[in-house]
C-alpha cells in the first residue's frame, strides 16, 4: 500500500512519513502541489494525504487535478477547522478531512478505514467523448480539467447524449429518457435545457460537441 503525503511543513511531513512507514505503508512525500502531482503521475498510490495550505498551487487545486482519477482516495489536512472548509473539501471530492493538530492514532484509523473502503470498489463506468468526461458514480462532469457544474436534469441529459454519442436523438426521445412519463410534452424544454447545457459544456471550448440537427434533434459527437 503506497501513500503520498503532500505537505510543505517538514515537521508534519516527517511525522507522517515516520508514523505511516512504521505502520507498514510505503510513503512518498512532496513539499508542493506540483511535486505531488508529478509523483501521482508516476506511481500508483492508494491514498493521498493532502495539505490545504501549500505554496503555489493550494490543496484545492491539487485535489481538483487528483480527482480525475476516481479510484484514488484523498484525505485533506488543514489547520483551519471551519465547517465551510470541510464542506468544500467533501464537495470537491475529498474522501476524508482531518484538522491539524491531530493525534497520530486518529489519522491511522482514518487511513485504514479509507483504504478498506477502496479495496473492493469496482471501476466506475466513466463516459468520455473527446475531453468531456462524465462520472455517474460521483455525479461529476469535466471538460478537460474544468469542472462543469450541472443541475440534476442537465446531468441526466448529458449522460443520455454521451451514452448515445454519434447518434441523433429526437426531442421526444430525449424527453422520454430524461424527464418522467408524466411530463407535459413541451419540446421547448428540451431546447432550453440543451442551450443551457451547451453554454456549460461548449462555450469555453474551441471544439464543440453538442450539435443541432435541424428539424430532427441533437447529437453529441466530435467533428473535424
Ligand atoms: Ca502547509
mmCIF file of C-alpha atoms and ligand atoms in Angstrom:
data_model
loop_
_atom_site.group_PDB
_atom_site.id
_atom_site.type_symbol
_atom_site.label_atom_id
_atom_site.label_comp_id
_atom_site.label_asym_id
_atom_site.label_seq_id
_atom_site.Cartn_x
_atom_site.Cartn_y
_atom_site.Cartn_z
ATOM 1 C CA UNK A 1 0.000 0.000 0.000
ATOM 2 C CA UNK A 2 1.554 3.222 -1.180
ATOM 3 C CA UNK A 3 0.670 6.599 0.294
ATOM 4 C CA UNK A 4 1.603 10.035 -0.978
ATOM 5 C CA UNK A 5 1.917 12.853 1.555
ATOM 6 C CA UNK A 6 1.733 16.374 0.107
ATOM 7 C CA UNK A 7 2.760 18.727 2.890
ATOM 8 C CA UNK A 8 5.131 21.699 2.882
ATOM 9 C CA UNK A 9 5.837 21.786 6.620
ATOM 10 C CA UNK A 10 8.859 19.483 7.103
ATOM 11 C CA UNK A 11 7.933 18.638 10.693
ATOM 12 C CA UNK A 12 4.456 17.402 9.819
ATOM 13 C CA UNK A 13 5.718 15.638 6.699
ATOM 14 C CA UNK A 14 8.441 13.831 8.678
ATOM 15 C CA UNK A 15 5.976 12.918 11.387
ATOM 16 C CA UNK A 16 3.574 11.424 8.851
ATOM 17 C CA UNK A 17 6.339 9.732 6.923
ATOM 18 C CA UNK A 18 7.764 8.103 10.016
ATOM 19 C CA UNK A 19 4.449 7.090 11.562
ATOM 20 C CA UNK A 20 2.978 5.656 8.383
ATOM 21 C CA UNK A 21 6.194 3.855 7.446
ATOM 22 C CA UNK A 22 6.306 2.250 10.872
ATOM 23 C CA UNK A 23 2.716 1.140 10.317
ATOM 24 C CA UNK A 24 3.763 -0.712 7.204
ATOM 25 C CA UNK A 25 2.938 1.694 4.406
ATOM 26 C CA UNK A 26 5.223 2.814 1.633
ATOM 27 C CA UNK A 27 5.283 6.592 1.927
ATOM 28 C CA UNK A 28 6.435 9.241 -0.529
ATOM 29 C CA UNK A 29 6.496 12.914 0.413
ATOM 30 C CA UNK A 30 6.116 16.010 -1.732
ATOM 31 C CA UNK A 31 6.534 19.551 -0.439
ATOM 32 C CA UNK A 32 4.410 21.242 -3.087
ATOM 33 C CA UNK A 33 1.346 20.556 -5.203
ATOM 34 C CA UNK A 34 3.397 20.434 -8.384
ATOM 35 C CA UNK A 35 5.751 17.817 -6.945
ATOM 36 C CA UNK A 36 2.782 15.906 -5.578
ATOM 37 C CA UNK A 37 1.002 15.792 -8.929
ATOM 38 C CA UNK A 38 4.236 14.783 -10.603
ATOM 39 C CA UNK A 39 4.653 11.847 -8.206
ATOM 40 C CA UNK A 40 0.973 10.914 -8.538
ATOM 41 C CA UNK A 41 1.524 10.660 -12.281
ATOM 42 C CA UNK A 42 4.482 8.338 -11.823
ATOM 43 C CA UNK A 43 3.320 5.926 -9.155
ATOM 44 C CA UNK A 44 0.159 4.125 -8.270
ATOM 45 C CA UNK A 45 -0.986 5.427 -4.878
ATOM 46 C CA UNK A 46 -3.868 4.068 -2.866
ATOM 47 C CA UNK A 47 -4.154 7.238 -0.833
ATOM 48 C CA UNK A 48 -3.034 10.853 -0.944
ATOM 49 C CA UNK A 49 -2.807 12.866 2.268
ATOM 50 C CA UNK A 50 -3.078 16.415 1.057
ATOM 51 C CA UNK A 51 -2.461 19.606 2.998
ATOM 52 C CA UNK A 52 -4.726 22.545 2.096
ATOM 53 C CA UNK A 53 -2.175 25.302 2.680
ATOM 54 C CA UNK A 54 0.600 24.717 0.194
ATOM 55 C CA UNK A 55 2.907 27.152 -1.577
ATOM 56 C CA UNK A 56 1.954 27.814 -5.204
ATOM 57 C CA UNK A 57 -0.999 25.629 -6.088
ATOM 58 C CA UNK A 58 -3.074 25.136 -2.957
ATOM 59 C CA UNK A 59 -4.590 21.872 -1.823
ATOM 60 C CA UNK A 60 -7.934 22.612 -3.503
ATOM 61 C CA UNK A 61 -6.309 22.997 -6.901
ATOM 62 C CA UNK A 62 -4.278 19.852 -6.393
ATOM 63 C CA UNK A 63 -7.396 17.979 -5.290
ATOM 64 C CA UNK A 64 -9.215 19.024 -8.430
ATOM 65 C CA UNK A 65 -6.499 17.517 -10.587
ATOM 66 C CA UNK A 66 -6.073 14.388 -8.485
ATOM 67 C CA UNK A 67 -9.814 13.831 -8.563
ATOM 68 C CA UNK A 68 -9.695 12.932 -12.231
ATOM 69 C CA UNK A 69 -8.529 9.518 -11.080
ATOM 70 C CA UNK A 70 -11.614 8.251 -9.350
ATOM 71 C CA UNK A 71 -10.066 5.256 -7.687
ATOM 72 C CA UNK A 72 -7.631 7.378 -5.730
ATOM 73 C CA UNK A 73 -8.555 8.216 -2.145
ATOM 74 C CA UNK A 74 -7.751 11.684 -0.884
ATOM 75 C CA UNK A 75 -7.630 12.865 2.710
ATOM 76 C CA UNK A 76 -7.406 16.623 3.183
ATOM 77 C CA UNK A 77 -5.376 18.062 6.008
ATOM 78 C CA UNK A 78 -5.869 21.566 7.284
ATOM 79 C CA UNK A 79 -5.178 23.827 10.209
ATOM 80 C CA UNK A 80 -8.455 25.535 9.638
ATOM 81 C CA UNK A 81 -11.289 23.759 11.328
ATOM 82 C CA UNK A 82 -14.021 25.722 9.697
ATOM 83 C CA UNK A 83 -17.093 23.838 8.671
ATOM 84 C CA UNK A 84 -17.099 25.692 5.335
ATOM 85 C CA UNK A 85 -13.691 24.229 4.509
ATOM 86 C CA UNK A 86 -14.833 20.770 5.404
ATOM 87 C CA UNK A 87 -17.907 21.071 3.216
ATOM 88 C CA UNK A 88 -15.826 22.497 0.386
ATOM 89 C CA UNK A 89 -13.368 19.623 0.698
ATOM 90 C CA UNK A 90 -16.004 16.939 0.681
ATOM 91 C CA UNK A 91 -17.934 18.646 -2.074
ATOM 92 C CA UNK A 92 -14.818 18.797 -4.229
ATOM 93 C CA UNK A 93 -14.392 15.076 -3.841
ATOM 94 C CA UNK A 94 -12.125 14.611 -0.842
ATOM 95 C CA UNK A 95 -12.838 11.288 0.835
ATOM 96 C CA UNK A 96 -11.975 12.483 4.307
ATOM 97 C CA UNK A 97 -10.857 15.570 6.127
ATOM 98 C CA UNK A 98 -8.638 15.923 9.170
ATOM 99 C CA UNK A 99 -7.958 19.066 11.169
ATOM 100 C CA UNK A 100 -4.460 19.820 12.448
ATOM 101 C CA UNK A 101 -3.215 19.283 15.063
ATOM 102 C CA UNK A 102 -4.280 15.651 15.124
ATOM 103 C CA UNK A 103 -3.234 12.618 17.111
ATOM 104 C CA UNK A 104 -1.436 10.031 15.005
ATOM 105 C CA UNK A 105 -3.702 7.129 16.099
ATOM 106 C CA UNK A 106 -6.698 9.041 14.784
ATOM 107 C CA UNK A 107 -5.006 9.637 11.451
ATOM 108 C CA UNK A 108 -4.006 5.995 11.232
ATOM 109 C CA UNK A 109 -7.552 4.837 11.991
ATOM 110 C CA UNK A 110 -8.914 7.078 9.226
ATOM 111 C CA UNK A 111 -6.243 5.922 6.795
ATOM 112 C CA UNK A 112 -7.102 2.288 7.477
ATOM 113 C CA UNK A 113 -10.784 2.903 7.076
ATOM 114 C CA UNK A 114 -10.270 4.737 3.777
ATOM 115 C CA UNK A 115 -8.028 2.013 2.426
ATOM 116 C CA UNK A 116 -10.511 -0.664 3.442
ATOM 117 C CA UNK A 117 -13.171 1.248 1.584
ATOM 118 C CA UNK A 118 -11.032 1.420 -1.514
ATOM 119 C CA UNK A 119 -10.278 -2.288 -1.736
ATOM 120 C CA UNK A 120 -13.464 -3.694 -3.222
ATOM 121 C CA UNK A 121 -14.608 -0.798 -5.356
ATOM 122 C CA UNK A 122 -15.465 -1.682 -8.887
ATOM 123 C CA UNK A 123 -14.064 0.595 -11.539
ATOM 124 C CA UNK A 124 -16.724 3.189 -12.210
ATOM 125 C CA UNK A 125 -18.038 3.479 -15.684
ATOM 126 C CA UNK A 126 -16.832 6.867 -16.834
ATOM 127 C CA UNK A 127 -18.170 8.232 -20.072
ATOM 128 C CA UNK A 128 -15.744 10.069 -22.341
ATOM 129 C CA UNK A 129 -16.140 11.959 -25.586
ATOM 130 C CA UNK A 130 -13.095 13.986 -26.627
ATOM 131 C CA UNK A 131 -12.041 15.830 -23.453
ATOM 132 C CA UNK A 132 -15.518 15.704 -21.995
ATOM 133 C CA UNK A 133 -15.776 13.308 -19.098
ATOM 134 C CA UNK A 134 -18.769 12.293 -17.056
ATOM 135 C CA UNK A 135 -18.613 10.203 -13.927
ATOM 136 C CA UNK A 136 -22.062 8.919 -12.977
ATOM 137 C CA UNK A 137 -20.868 7.385 -9.719
ATOM 138 C CA UNK A 138 -19.536 10.667 -8.370
ATOM 139 C CA UNK A 139 -22.018 12.744 -10.259
ATOM 140 C CA UNK A 140 -19.306 14.916 -11.784
ATOM 141 C CA UNK A 141 -18.527 16.226 -15.218
ATOM 142 C CA UNK A 142 -15.327 17.726 -16.601
ATOM 143 C CA UNK A 143 -14.284 19.416 -19.789
ATOM 144 C CA UNK A 144 -10.534 18.924 -19.719
ATOM 145 C CA UNK A 145 -9.584 19.968 -16.218
ATOM 146 C CA UNK A 146 -12.533 22.323 -15.881
ATOM 147 C CA UNK A 147 -15.262 21.016 -13.632
ATOM 148 C CA UNK A 148 -18.739 21.562 -15.047
ATOM 149 C CA UNK A 149 -21.479 22.339 -12.574
ATOM 150 C CA UNK A 150 -24.704 20.735 -13.703
ATOM 151 C CA UNK A 151 -28.214 20.521 -12.345
ATOM 152 C CA UNK A 152 -29.671 17.040 -11.917
ATOM 153 C CA UNK A 153 -31.610 17.324 -15.179
ATOM 154 C CA UNK A 154 -28.644 18.691 -17.101
ATOM 155 C CA UNK A 155 -26.554 15.836 -15.775
ATOM 156 C CA UNK A 156 -29.129 13.289 -16.905
ATOM 157 C CA UNK A 157 -29.383 14.966 -20.290
ATOM 158 C CA UNK A 158 -25.626 14.982 -20.798
ATOM 159 C CA UNK A 159 -25.453 11.353 -19.729
ATOM 160 C CA UNK A 160 -28.071 10.362 -22.310
ATOM 161 C CA UNK A 161 -26.296 12.286 -25.070
ATOM 162 C CA UNK A 162 -22.919 10.812 -24.156
ATOM 163 C CA UNK A 163 -24.179 7.249 -23.930
ATOM 164 C CA UNK A 164 -25.595 7.556 -27.433
ATOM 165 C CA UNK A 165 -22.705 9.640 -28.724
ATOM 166 C CA UNK A 166 -22.771 9.854 -32.519
ATOM 167 C CA UNK A 167 -26.480 9.000 -32.691
ATOM 168 C CA UNK A 168 -29.098 11.646 -33.314
ATOM 169 C CA UNK A 169 -31.715 11.820 -30.576
ATOM 170 C CA UNK A 170 -35.081 13.393 -31.257
ATOM 171 C CA UNK A 171 -36.657 15.800 -28.793
ATOM 172 C CA UNK A 172 -39.305 13.207 -27.993
ATOM 173 C CA UNK A 173 -36.674 10.541 -27.300
ATOM 174 C CA UNK A 174 -34.809 12.942 -25.059
ATOM 175 C CA UNK A 175 -37.962 13.781 -23.125
ATOM 176 C CA UNK A 176 -38.757 10.133 -22.570
ATOM 177 C CA UNK A 177 -35.207 9.403 -21.394
ATOM 178 C CA UNK A 178 -34.631 12.419 -19.196
ATOM 179 C CA UNK A 179 -37.991 13.555 -17.926
ATOM 180 C CA UNK A 180 -40.566 11.289 -16.390
ATOM 181 C CA UNK A 181 -43.582 9.840 -18.156
ATOM 182 C CA UNK A 182 -45.994 12.365 -16.756
ATOM 183 C CA UNK A 183 -44.029 15.271 -18.033
ATOM 184 C CA UNK A 184 -46.047 17.690 -20.133
ATOM 185 C CA UNK A 185 -44.719 17.050 -23.620
ATOM 186 C CA UNK A 186 -43.495 20.531 -24.355
ATOM 187 C CA UNK A 187 -40.421 20.026 -26.506
ATOM 188 C CA UNK A 188 -39.375 23.602 -25.857
ATOM 189 C CA UNK A 189 -37.995 22.475 -22.522
ATOM 190 C CA UNK A 190 -35.519 20.288 -24.405
ATOM 191 C CA UNK A 191 -34.308 23.243 -26.438
ATOM 192 C CA UNK A 192 -33.926 25.368 -23.345
ATOM 193 C CA UNK A 193 -32.085 22.623 -21.478
ATOM 194 C CA UNK A 194 -29.832 21.890 -24.432
ATOM 195 C CA UNK A 195 -28.872 25.524 -24.788
ATOM 196 C CA UNK A 196 -28.029 25.750 -21.077
ATOM 197 C CA UNK A 197 -26.021 22.549 -21.290
ATOM 198 C CA UNK A 198 -24.254 23.786 -24.392
ATOM 199 C CA UNK A 199 -23.284 27.006 -22.639
ATOM 200 C CA UNK A 200 -21.698 24.992 -19.836
ATOM 201 C CA UNK A 201 -20.081 22.281 -21.941
ATOM 202 C CA UNK A 202 -19.120 24.002 -25.189
ATOM 203 C CA UNK A 203 -18.961 27.779 -24.809
ATOM 204 C CA UNK A 204 -15.482 27.873 -23.337
ATOM 205 C CA UNK A 205 -14.055 25.260 -25.686
ATOM 206 C CA UNK A 206 -12.985 25.549 -29.287
ATOM 207 C CA UNK A 207 -14.192 22.076 -30.128
ATOM 208 C CA UNK A 208 -17.981 21.978 -29.974
ATOM 209 C CA UNK A 209 -19.542 18.653 -29.049
ATOM 210 C CA UNK A 210 -23.288 19.272 -28.914
ATOM 211 C CA UNK A 211 -24.795 19.743 -32.358
ATOM 212 C CA UNK A 212 -28.309 20.532 -33.534
ATOM 213 C CA UNK A 213 -29.709 18.530 -36.420
ATOM 214 C CA UNK A 214 -32.292 20.908 -37.758
ATOM 215 C CA UNK A 215 -35.814 19.547 -37.611
ATOM 216 C CA UNK A 216 -34.667 16.263 -36.086
ATOM 217 C CA UNK A 217 -32.915 16.623 -32.755
ATOM 218 C CA UNK A 218 -29.459 16.632 -31.234
ATOM 219 C CA UNK A 219 -26.240 14.706 -31.338
ATOM 220 C CA UNK A 220 -23.149 14.790 -29.183
ATOM 221 C CA UNK A 221 -20.009 13.920 -31.102
ATOM 222 C CA UNK A 222 -16.556 15.152 -32.125
ATOM 223 C CA UNK A 223 -16.498 16.671 -35.575
ATOM 224 C CA UNK A 224 -13.381 17.501 -37.554
HETATM 225 CA CA1 LIG B 1 1.049 23.637 4.894
#
